[in-house]
């Protein structure tokens, strides 16, 4: 694993060579392990470019900083007789004195920069295999942005046609299959489809250096999205030649696993320092705007006065250190669910990057949104355009509800009489801030459906504790809005009987509510006489229908089915007076998580859903191999490689049922990826099993 202490290289286990395993993911962003023969490589990571002739920083020092892999150029080694001989006799790891993963490029970049190279397409792969690299690169055809469509198409087709011979030459050596197509999206998707069909280990996205040099970041992001959408997901994706930290968060959020770059050395030679927010010229600064171990103890003035070699070395070391720490920051952001916050933050550092980010926000792939788990533990920092965050975007389409069909007295509500009271101006927990107000108004007018305004959308009062709505960290004024704005929101609800109630002005003052209702919609109709029902009955009613709505949200069984069981549901309260265990006809089927308001299934709950669901309203199902069935019934996780098929689109972080191929329920759990990944991955956990259904039926 990455980490800046000296560690041993760990080769992969037998059978794992070339497999990519995802440990944690969020949307398309993923933390993985790529299993190679010399080392299990943690991703996302960057491979510093090492020139075998000139080493500003030694490969061993790179390893000590925390870099687990490097990339060097096999063509340069091949062309330099002394290096070639040593590489062939001692192997490339010994030549470079590097214990980690060595990837080599094929000379295509030299071809792009200097014109022709003298080595054959198969010969270059033979050579990389013979010097013992971990990951070799085939000789692709570099698609330049100034090429015509036909020329770019030829580059894509020629690259693909060289694939089979290159793979044959590589043998057991892992091989990069680059994606070309220049800035043309149609050709990028074509290339991704063609290259996915062959047995490559990694897919670098090539031909992007000229785009990055000209800060054509929107083109770059379009290319990543197009390539990622078509590439088979179980292989790591590499951005060839991308090494500026400013591009890491957005690329990582889009599922890029590997980067490589000589930027650390090139920029250093040129007296420039890399930072996560841009590049700084040493000539322009009096103090370090950011620091690193390499700069400690030196002032900019002192570094300026050093001789060129010493200065370049310090700057190169600094550039590697900030590169390393920005990638660590990205990995940490994936782990704690904040990668899109980092994307937003970094986007403000550069106008072209901002434009690219805004393009992405408006063209977010639906697969990425649906695999961003909306309901998680912890607070969500609110910012003005938070709806661009895929998780928040997902949460809006995820909650679906219908108002309870009956009132707290058990009478059926005529939908045309239902009055929506949209309450705004106060923060949660709303059971505390407006619980009594809601209790009073619904007790007196049982046809009222209370709705809460949150800065990310309206939710029914009965879902008031559901994350992310319940856990927005925002100033109080964000929970207020103008009457025009709230009326626009209410239009989504397609009910013209609406009253808007600013609870910040009249907190819990239900006495003036009747007057306000008269002003807004001419009154609420007949008030219930005193003594009819109580606030407590109202609260229990909303707790019950909150349960029904959550069962619908987490199972997809539909409001009708979930509301129809309301009279058979009982529940046990926690010590903090929240619904905890949920029972159907006395059987414990779900538990409510007090941390995020979501539901956890019991085995009985999974069985009930499995028996109840129809063809249309069904929960996602992962169908497993018969070999895996006994293990899952015993409560073990579903491992990739044992998934036979999926139904109803499992989503990352969301519950799913697990059946055998006869459709019998064998367990339930939390999907660790989306449907595409379920079908293709060969290593790692596909479903974290929460309960196995053993054959005796428990
Ligand atoms: N290095 C930077 N870009 C490329 C590319 O498109 N192909 C190869 N092979 N190497 C690269």
XYZ file of C-alpha atoms and ligand atoms in Angstrom:
709
model
C 0.000 0.000 0.000
C 1.059 3.541 -0.613
C 2.505 5.259 2.412
C 5.698 7.136 2.917
C 7.637 4.632 4.877
C 10.087 2.206 3.353
C 8.303 -1.060 2.776
C 8.821 -4.328 0.955
C 7.487 -5.023 -2.485
C 4.860 -7.728 -2.249
C 4.291 -9.905 -5.285
C 0.779 -11.063 -6.044
C -0.678 -14.401 -5.035
C -0.783 -17.206 -7.556
C -3.712 -16.792 -9.900
C -4.047 -13.080 -9.226
C -1.522 -11.878 -11.799
C -3.058 -9.035 -13.821
C -6.245 -8.833 -11.768
C -7.548 -5.500 -10.582
C -9.456 -5.418 -7.328
C -11.505 -2.479 -6.037
C -11.385 -2.006 -2.278
C -13.537 1.138 -1.966
C -15.426 3.137 -4.536
C -17.690 6.131 -4.859
C -19.407 6.711 -8.188
C -16.683 5.911 -10.699
C -13.818 6.801 -8.351
C -12.111 3.760 -6.963
C -9.335 2.677 -4.656
C -7.885 -0.509 -5.956
C -5.065 -2.988 -6.013
C -3.528 -4.031 -9.283
C -1.860 -7.408 -8.889
C 1.446 -7.672 -10.742
C 4.206 -10.238 -10.402
C 6.566 -7.968 -8.465
C 4.145 -5.875 -6.446
C 0.508 -5.332 -5.513
C 0.082 -1.786 -6.689
C -2.273 0.518 -4.784
C -4.331 2.864 -6.991
C -5.006 5.656 -7.869
C -1.333 6.359 -8.195
C 1.226 8.083 -10.380
C 4.210 6.486 -12.069
C 7.038 9.011 -12.255
C 8.810 8.929 -15.606
C 12.398 7.777 -15.196
C 14.875 8.464 -17.940
C 17.337 5.579 -17.706
C 20.152 7.924 -18.789
C 19.446 10.947 -16.576
C 18.055 10.527 -13.078
C 17.302 13.761 -11.248
C 15.819 11.738 -8.393
C 16.782 8.091 -8.025
C 14.092 5.409 -8.387
C 14.885 4.217 -4.834
C 14.188 7.694 -3.469
C 10.886 7.690 -5.368
C 10.036 4.391 -3.684
C 10.882 5.957 -0.317
C 8.607 8.939 -0.997
C 5.840 6.382 -1.516
C 5.700 5.776 -5.265
C 5.116 2.086 -5.828
C 5.564 2.124 -9.593
C 7.493 3.987 -12.237
C 7.471 4.177 -15.991
C 10.486 4.228 -18.225
C 11.052 4.085 -21.915
C 11.914 0.709 -23.381
C 12.909 2.327 -26.674
C 15.637 4.402 -24.977
C 16.940 1.301 -23.199
C 16.865 -0.671 -26.453
C 18.715 2.071 -28.345
C 21.475 2.494 -25.750
C 23.713 -0.548 -26.134
C 25.053 -0.561 -22.556
C 21.593 -0.254 -21.014
C 20.170 -2.839 -23.370
C 22.787 -5.416 -22.422
C 22.334 -4.863 -18.690
C 18.537 -4.867 -18.954
C 18.581 -8.148 -20.864
C 21.019 -9.840 -18.512
C 19.942 -8.429 -15.131
C 16.352 -7.363 -15.760
C 14.858 -3.897 -15.725
C 14.229 -3.786 -11.955
C 17.923 -4.338 -11.260
C 18.918 -1.860 -13.946
C 16.835 0.848 -12.301
C 17.314 -0.430 -8.763
C 13.594 -0.228 -8.121
C 11.694 -2.797 -6.038
C 8.198 -1.793 -7.198
C 6.274 -2.066 -10.439
C 8.074 -1.124 -13.635
C 5.958 -0.113 -16.597
C 7.598 0.648 -19.917
C 6.403 2.682 -22.859
C 7.081 1.638 -26.403
C 8.649 4.693 -27.986
C 5.384 6.051 -29.378
C 5.827 9.315 -27.542
C 9.335 9.678 -29.053
C 7.726 9.005 -32.420
C 5.211 11.794 -31.756
C 7.953 14.225 -30.655
C 10.861 13.296 -32.959
C 9.318 11.422 -35.892
C 10.127 7.801 -36.731
C 11.553 5.229 -34.343
C 13.706 2.362 -35.550
C 12.152 -0.585 -33.755
C 9.432 -2.907 -35.047
C 5.975 -3.143 -33.451
C 6.396 -6.735 -32.310
C 10.101 -6.405 -31.586
C 9.452 -3.652 -29.038
C 7.011 -5.879 -27.130
C 9.427 -8.836 -27.308
C 12.094 -6.602 -25.809
C 9.906 -5.342 -22.965
C 8.960 -8.939 -22.112
C 12.597 -10.036 -22.224
C 13.784 -7.365 -19.805
C 11.126 -8.457 -17.309
C 8.872 -5.402 -17.076
C 5.660 -5.735 -15.084
C 3.528 -3.847 -17.595
C 4.604 -3.366 -21.210
C 3.055 -1.104 -23.848
C 2.210 -2.039 -27.408
C 3.226 0.270 -30.244
C 0.054 2.326 -30.693
C -0.484 5.120 -33.217
C -0.562 8.556 -31.618
C -3.693 10.498 -32.676
C -2.834 14.200 -32.778
C -5.517 16.891 -32.358
C -4.618 18.443 -35.734
C -5.367 15.225 -37.647
C -8.456 14.850 -39.828
C -11.227 12.448 -38.880
C -9.939 9.917 -41.406
C -6.389 10.129 -40.093
C -7.586 9.708 -36.520
C -9.775 6.803 -37.572
C -6.751 5.180 -39.227
C -4.778 5.647 -35.976
C -7.568 3.929 -34.021
C -7.895 1.068 -36.510
C -4.149 0.542 -36.911
C -3.670 0.501 -33.122
C -6.444 -2.094 -32.793
C -5.099 -4.214 -35.640
C -1.666 -4.396 -33.967
C -3.274 -5.648 -30.740
C -3.391 -9.435 -31.368
C 0.294 -9.742 -32.391
C 1.390 -7.526 -29.512
C -0.585 -9.646 -27.058
C 0.927 -12.809 -28.485
C 4.430 -11.365 -28.148
C 3.771 -10.201 -24.577
C 2.826 -13.724 -23.461
C 2.493 -13.647 -19.675
C 3.677 -10.020 -19.454
C 0.849 -7.583 -18.736
C 0.210 -5.293 -21.684
C -1.127 -1.755 -22.052
C -3.749 -1.330 -24.790
C -3.935 2.436 -25.449
C -7.106 4.260 -26.494
C -6.625 6.720 -29.337
C -8.993 8.915 -31.353
C -7.711 12.452 -30.722
C -10.412 14.840 -29.532
C -13.103 12.987 -31.497
C -15.580 11.402 -29.088
C -17.030 8.960 -31.593
C -13.546 7.628 -32.297
C -12.666 7.441 -28.608
C -15.720 5.261 -27.976
C -14.876 3.149 -31.017
C -11.305 2.719 -29.789
C -12.470 1.859 -26.253
C -14.850 -0.788 -27.623
C -12.224 -2.328 -29.891
C -9.457 -2.391 -27.282
C -11.793 -3.751 -24.563
C -12.449 -6.806 -26.691
C -8.792 -7.854 -26.496
C -6.971 -9.273 -23.522
C -5.089 -6.167 -22.376
C -4.316 -5.666 -18.697
C -4.496 -1.861 -18.583
C -5.983 0.777 -20.850
C -4.036 4.018 -21.086
C -5.876 6.920 -22.662
C -3.297 8.163 -25.156
C -2.830 11.165 -27.411
C -3.776 13.681 -24.705
C -0.443 15.419 -24.078
C -0.997 18.123 -26.737
C -4.462 18.798 -25.280
C -3.069 19.201 -21.773
C -0.225 21.397 -22.994
C -2.830 23.775 -24.390
C -5.063 23.485 -21.314
C -7.859 21.968 -23.414
C -9.313 20.479 -20.255
C -12.918 20.264 -21.456
C -11.747 18.109 -24.374
C -9.753 16.001 -21.946
C -12.764 15.438 -19.673
C -14.996 14.583 -22.643
C -12.398 12.022 -23.752
C -12.185 10.456 -20.281
C -15.987 10.205 -20.010
C -16.320 8.691 -23.498
C -13.507 6.189 -22.932
C -14.620 5.183 -19.426
C -18.210 4.690 -20.572
C -17.135 2.015 -23.059
C -14.064 0.450 -21.507
C -14.568 -2.818 -19.718
C -14.530 -1.720 -16.060
C -12.363 -4.437 -14.529
C -9.108 -3.057 -15.970
C -7.215 -0.054 -14.626
C -7.342 3.109 -16.720
C -4.217 5.200 -17.155
C -3.959 8.809 -18.352
C -0.838 8.757 -20.510
C 1.399 11.738 -19.753
C -0.894 13.387 -17.197
C 1.001 14.441 -14.097
C -0.140 17.885 -13.052
C -1.798 17.557 -9.632
C -4.463 20.083 -10.636
C -5.983 17.372 -12.844
C -5.937 14.547 -10.302
C -9.225 15.081 -8.416
C -11.463 15.385 -11.495
C -9.703 12.494 -13.268
C -9.838 10.279 -10.179
C -13.534 11.125 -9.737
C -14.068 9.871 -13.285
C -12.358 6.572 -12.526
C -8.781 7.129 -13.680
C -6.508 4.769 -11.755
C -3.016 5.521 -13.068
C -1.124 8.640 -14.079
C 2.402 9.091 -15.301
C 4.472 12.114 -15.908
C 7.840 13.677 -16.350
C 6.343 17.014 -15.257
C 8.087 16.837 -11.890
C 11.514 16.896 -13.606
C 10.670 19.077 -16.624
C 9.055 21.771 -14.477
C 11.947 21.629 -12.010
C 14.477 22.171 -14.786
C 12.445 25.177 -15.801
C 12.405 26.623 -12.237
C 8.731 25.846 -11.626
C 6.990 24.286 -8.643
C 3.916 22.099 -8.912
C 1.016 22.581 -6.532
C -2.492 21.119 -6.375
C -3.869 24.438 -7.553
C -1.397 25.321 -10.294
C 2.235 26.045 -11.073
C 4.411 28.654 -9.382
C 7.612 30.172 -10.791
C 10.506 30.171 -8.349
C 11.573 33.517 -9.827
C 8.294 35.152 -8.693
C 8.108 34.268 -5.009
C 9.423 35.622 -1.743
C 7.944 32.928 0.458
C 6.766 29.385 -0.260
C 2.989 29.491 -0.823
C 2.909 25.782 0.125
C 5.631 23.583 1.434
C 7.060 20.088 1.389
C 9.900 18.260 3.163
C 12.141 19.115 0.157
C 11.760 22.855 0.776
C 12.057 22.846 4.545
C 15.042 24.784 5.739
C 15.504 26.729 2.483
C 14.050 30.079 1.474
C 13.109 30.748 -2.179
C 16.037 33.184 -2.336
C 18.452 30.476 -1.180
C 17.131 28.020 -3.745
C 17.395 30.630 -6.492
C 21.072 31.103 -5.627
C 21.925 27.390 -5.817
C 23.676 26.015 -8.860
C 21.289 24.671 -11.480
C 21.785 20.998 -10.696
C 21.165 21.371 -6.966
C 18.172 23.668 -7.567
C 16.625 21.286 -10.082
C 17.029 18.403 -7.673
C 15.287 20.242 -4.806
C 12.448 21.404 -7.033
C 12.038 17.950 -8.594
C 11.903 16.397 -5.127
C 9.317 18.952 -4.059
C 7.288 18.309 -7.222
C 7.240 14.583 -6.508
C 6.262 15.140 -2.893
C 3.286 17.389 -3.710
C 2.264 14.976 -6.457
C 2.319 12.158 -3.952
C 0.376 14.073 -1.316
C -2.339 15.248 -3.732
C -2.914 11.652 -4.789
C -3.074 10.621 -1.136
C -5.638 13.388 -0.638
C -7.688 12.020 -3.548
C -7.577 8.489 -2.125
C -8.631 9.761 1.276
C -11.459 11.726 -0.336
C -12.738 8.546 -1.990
C -12.650 6.800 1.374
C -14.573 9.538 3.163
C -17.007 10.382 0.372
C -15.699 13.862 -0.430
C -14.039 13.400 -3.829
C -16.603 15.701 -5.492
C -15.987 18.398 -2.895
C -12.331 18.249 -3.881
C -13.264 18.424 -7.571
C -15.359 21.525 -6.905
C -12.613 23.115 -4.802
C -9.854 22.509 -7.357
C -12.039 23.642 -10.251
C -11.754 27.210 -8.976
C -7.974 27.206 -9.457
C -7.981 27.484 -13.218
C -10.507 28.953 -15.694
C -10.190 26.091 -18.203
C -10.534 23.518 -15.435
C -13.630 25.332 -14.161
C -15.124 25.237 -17.667
C -14.348 21.518 -17.907
C -15.908 20.885 -14.487
C -19.057 22.819 -15.412
C -19.305 20.821 -18.636
C -19.050 17.646 -16.574
C -21.714 18.805 -14.121
C -24.141 19.243 -17.005
C -23.155 15.967 -18.648
C -22.683 13.729 -15.645
C -22.922 10.070 -16.747
C -26.079 8.535 -15.291
C -24.163 5.372 -14.359
C -21.877 7.506 -12.187
C -24.831 9.231 -10.483
C -26.680 5.987 -9.803
C -23.576 4.405 -8.275
C -23.060 7.299 -5.854
C -24.757 6.080 -2.706
C -27.075 8.889 -1.583
C -27.636 7.777 2.001
C -24.528 7.602 4.174
C -23.418 8.413 7.621
C -22.183 11.894 8.440
C -22.845 15.525 7.701
C -22.889 17.022 4.237
C -21.332 20.435 3.836
C -23.727 22.579 1.862
C -22.490 24.904 -0.866
C -24.492 26.837 -3.419
C -24.284 24.385 -6.323
C -24.203 21.193 -4.292
C -26.756 19.670 -6.654
C -23.868 19.077 -9.050
C -22.518 16.555 -6.583
C -23.577 13.156 -7.999
C -24.571 11.833 -4.600
C -26.904 14.759 -3.947
C -28.175 14.584 -7.499
C -28.943 10.892 -6.945
C -30.724 11.574 -3.653
C -33.260 13.760 -5.423
C -34.440 11.075 -7.816
C -34.008 8.351 -5.214
C -36.669 9.366 -2.721
C -40.105 8.717 -4.073
C -43.137 8.828 -1.899
C -46.879 9.297 -1.920
C -48.747 10.913 0.917
C -50.287 8.397 3.326
C -53.630 7.167 1.950
C -55.260 7.335 5.391
C -55.144 9.884 8.182
C -54.095 9.343 11.798
C -57.689 8.438 12.677
C -57.724 5.658 10.108
C -60.011 7.432 7.619
C -59.220 7.296 3.917
C -58.130 10.714 2.615
C -59.744 11.866 -0.590
C -56.683 12.944 -2.661
C -58.572 15.980 -3.994
C -59.003 17.202 -0.405
C -55.389 16.776 0.546
C -53.629 19.993 1.518
C -49.852 20.192 1.342
C -48.305 22.429 3.974
C -44.829 23.318 2.842
C -42.789 24.356 5.842
C -39.587 26.300 5.437
C -37.228 28.517 7.419
C -36.025 26.018 10.029
C -33.281 23.440 10.254
C -33.560 19.847 11.420
C -33.926 17.710 13.326
C -37.425 18.697 12.281
C -39.047 16.309 14.734
C -37.683 18.712 17.374
C -38.071 22.062 15.612
C -41.538 21.627 14.066
C -42.741 18.299 15.474
C -45.332 19.892 17.783
C -46.502 22.348 15.133
C -47.066 19.473 12.688
C -48.785 17.471 15.426
C -51.190 20.328 16.133
C -52.169 21.156 12.561
C -52.618 17.553 11.436
C -54.619 16.719 14.558
C -57.029 19.541 13.659
C -57.008 19.018 9.865
C -56.165 15.358 9.181
C -56.126 15.941 5.416
C -52.874 17.917 5.767
C -49.640 16.431 4.351
C -46.662 18.323 5.843
C -43.661 18.796 3.572
C -40.259 20.173 4.617
C -38.161 22.497 2.520
C -34.444 21.668 2.544
C -31.838 23.418 0.395
C -31.507 20.247 -1.708
C -35.221 19.625 -2.175
C -38.569 18.971 -0.535
C -39.131 15.917 1.615
C -42.271 14.692 3.371
C -42.235 15.221 7.120
C -42.205 11.460 7.698
C -38.742 11.219 6.054
C -37.271 14.014 8.147
C -34.372 11.918 9.509
C -33.121 10.587 6.162
C -29.557 11.389 5.112
C -28.477 13.474 3.188
C -31.530 15.746 3.686
C -31.366 15.484 7.449
C -27.639 16.121 7.730
C -26.985 19.199 5.647
C -24.526 21.462 7.347
C -25.679 24.876 6.224
C -26.394 28.273 7.732
C -29.987 28.764 8.819
C -30.753 31.174 5.985
C -30.224 28.368 3.453
C -33.351 26.722 4.850
C -35.352 29.834 3.986
C -36.368 30.946 0.567
C -38.659 33.439 -1.116
C -42.294 32.584 -1.667
C -41.666 32.520 -5.437
C -38.895 29.987 -5.067
C -40.862 27.752 -2.763
C -43.876 27.928 -5.047
C -41.655 26.807 -7.939
C -40.528 23.826 -5.835
C -44.122 23.032 -4.958
C -45.018 22.786 -8.637
C -42.983 19.575 -8.705
C -45.534 18.125 -6.318
C -48.414 18.592 -8.763
C -50.905 19.573 -6.120
C -52.551 22.961 -6.218
C -53.770 22.801 -2.602
C -50.642 24.210 -1.027
C -49.997 26.414 1.957
C -46.540 27.853 2.502
C -45.498 28.283 6.092
C -42.412 30.177 7.174
C -41.676 28.466 10.478
C -38.786 30.819 11.240
C -41.249 33.656 11.724
C -43.883 31.792 13.586
C -41.948 28.956 15.095
C -44.477 26.407 16.348
C -47.117 29.108 16.586
C -49.944 27.105 15.239
C -52.592 29.567 16.400
C -51.903 31.955 13.517
C -51.708 29.082 11.032
C -55.489 28.948 10.551
C -55.528 32.643 9.690
C -52.658 32.225 7.255
C -54.393 29.258 5.619
C -57.480 31.429 5.089
C -55.349 34.105 3.429
C -53.539 31.682 1.181
C -56.269 29.290 0.104
C -59.484 30.459 1.653
C -59.299 28.073 4.616
C -58.731 24.447 5.372
C -62.283 23.229 5.692
C -63.805 21.877 8.807
C -61.617 21.675 11.892
C -61.767 18.493 13.992
C -63.568 19.040 17.272
C -61.479 19.114 20.452
C -60.641 15.689 21.846
C -60.467 14.005 18.455
C -57.033 12.413 18.257
C -53.882 13.742 19.824
C -50.479 15.045 18.827
C -49.085 11.692 19.909
C -51.432 9.856 17.492
C -50.252 12.160 14.707
C -46.589 11.523 15.486
C -47.138 7.755 15.573
C -48.993 8.003 12.258
C -46.026 9.729 10.612
C -43.572 7.296 12.149
C -45.586 4.446 10.638
C -45.820 5.984 7.196
C -42.160 7.045 7.390
C -41.409 3.342 7.764
C -43.637 2.457 4.797
C -41.993 5.125 2.613
C -38.516 3.977 3.583
C -39.407 0.362 2.834
C -40.443 1.589 -0.595
C -37.246 3.595 -1.078
C -34.947 0.756 -0.026
C -36.813 -2.121 -1.700
C -38.486 -0.545 -4.744
C -41.716 -2.441 -4.028
C -43.847 0.627 -4.765
C -45.953 2.897 -2.529
C -49.122 0.827 -2.936
C -47.539 -2.377 -1.641
C -45.653 -0.588 1.132
C -48.641 1.459 2.318
C -50.860 -1.643 2.274
C -48.846 -3.216 5.131
C -49.137 -0.179 7.429
C -51.771 -1.859 9.612
C -49.534 -4.918 10.145
C -46.457 -2.953 11.148
C -45.346 -2.356 14.689
C -42.092 -0.851 15.816
C -39.750 -0.633 18.759
C -38.340 2.726 19.774
C -34.729 3.450 20.654
C -33.738 5.092 23.916
C -33.532 8.384 22.007
C -37.179 7.995 20.914
C -36.505 7.063 17.320
C -37.958 4.129 15.432
C -35.510 1.249 15.731
C -36.771 -2.286 15.020
C -39.568 -2.681 12.494
C -41.863 -5.686 12.712
C -44.360 -7.059 10.212
C -47.034 -9.234 11.855
C -44.700 -9.397 14.839
C -41.649 -10.501 12.811
C -38.571 -8.258 12.831
C -38.020 -7.342 9.148
C -35.914 -4.170 9.169
C -33.913 -2.030 11.565
C -33.691 1.679 11.124
C -30.131 2.988 11.270
C -30.098 5.895 13.648
C -26.977 7.321 11.969
C -28.412 7.953 8.513
C -32.127 7.130 8.758
C -31.722 4.228 6.320
C -33.039 0.693 6.719
C -31.013 -2.456 7.307
C -32.590 -5.727 6.298
C -33.003 -8.749 8.512
C -33.133 -12.190 6.895
C -36.897 -12.198 7.434
C -37.122 -8.812 5.728
C -35.165 -10.080 2.715
C -37.435 -13.132 2.516
C -40.542 -10.958 2.686
C -39.259 -8.686 -0.100
C -38.302 -11.694 -2.224
C -41.764 -13.226 -1.821
C -43.622 -9.938 -2.271
C -41.897 -8.345 -5.231
C -43.295 -8.580 -8.712
C -41.653 -8.391 -12.118
C -41.955 -4.633 -12.318
C -41.400 -3.456 -8.771
C -38.377 -5.437 -7.760
C -35.198 -5.035 -5.800
C -31.861 -5.512 -7.511
C -30.824 -9.161 -7.466
C -27.357 -10.648 -7.822
C -27.484 -14.241 -9.097
C -24.595 -16.391 -7.907
C -22.865 -19.553 -9.012
C -23.828 -22.829 -7.318
C -20.246 -23.193 -5.988
C -20.625 -19.972 -4.016
C -24.153 -20.678 -2.744
C -23.251 -22.614 0.454
C -20.740 -19.928 1.468
C -23.258 -17.138 1.018
C -25.914 -19.078 2.883
C -23.318 -19.271 5.682
C -22.991 -15.481 5.624
C -19.790 -15.083 3.587
C -19.407 -12.269 1.083
C -20.145 -12.690 -2.619
C -16.798 -12.588 -4.398
C -16.348 -11.403 -7.956
C -16.074 -14.328 -10.302
C -19.061 -16.046 -8.692
C -21.691 -13.640 -10.017
C -23.650 -15.281 -12.825
C -25.983 -12.398 -13.702
C -27.883 -9.457 -12.255
C -31.474 -8.317 -12.341
C -32.801 -4.854 -11.624
C -29.428 -3.047 -11.703
C -27.561 -3.367 -8.414
C -25.932 -0.106 -7.370
C -22.803 0.651 -5.398
C -23.583 0.981 -1.688
C -27.248 -0.018 -1.995
C -28.989 -3.166 -0.728
C -29.592 -6.135 -2.990
C -30.924 -9.662 -2.749
C -28.812 -12.675 -3.667
C -30.324 -15.709 -5.349
C -29.141 -18.886 -7.052
C -29.922 -19.495 -10.724
C -33.229 -21.128 -9.764
C -34.312 -17.834 -8.231
C -34.134 -19.110 -4.636
C -33.034 -16.563 -2.072
C -29.609 -17.342 -0.600
C -28.789 -14.044 1.095
C -28.884 -10.275 1.050
C -26.317 -7.543 1.384
C -24.854 -4.308 0.111
C -23.674 -4.190 -3.494
C -20.074 -2.967 -3.754
C -20.361 -1.890 -7.375
C -22.769 -1.420 -10.239
C -24.078 -3.925 -12.700
C -21.253 -3.552 -15.272
C -18.638 -4.308 -12.628
C -20.656 -7.253 -11.260
C -20.484 -8.854 -14.695
C -16.787 -8.298 -15.367
C -14.594 -8.161 -12.245
C -12.684 -11.285 -11.284
C -11.319 -10.334 -7.869
C -12.624 -8.607 -4.769
C -15.956 -8.365 -3.000
C -19.060 -7.974 -5.169
C -21.627 -7.939 -2.348
C -20.951 -7.481 1.345
C -23.346 -10.039 2.741
C -25.479 -8.902 5.667
C -27.288 -12.192 6.051
C -27.203 -15.670 4.565
C -30.409 -17.673 4.245
C -29.591 -21.212 5.228
C -31.545 -24.162 3.980
C -33.431 -24.660 7.249
C -34.835 -21.250 6.603
C -33.119 -18.882 9.042
N 2.859 8.797 -23.817
C 2.072 9.900 -23.857
N 1.063 9.725 -24.744
C 1.214 8.502 -25.267
C 0.479 7.756 -26.238
O -0.526 8.188 -26.790
N 0.943 6.500 -26.503
C 2.050 5.975 -25.900
N 2.418 4.733 -26.191
N 2.746 6.667 -24.999
C 2.338 7.914 -24.688
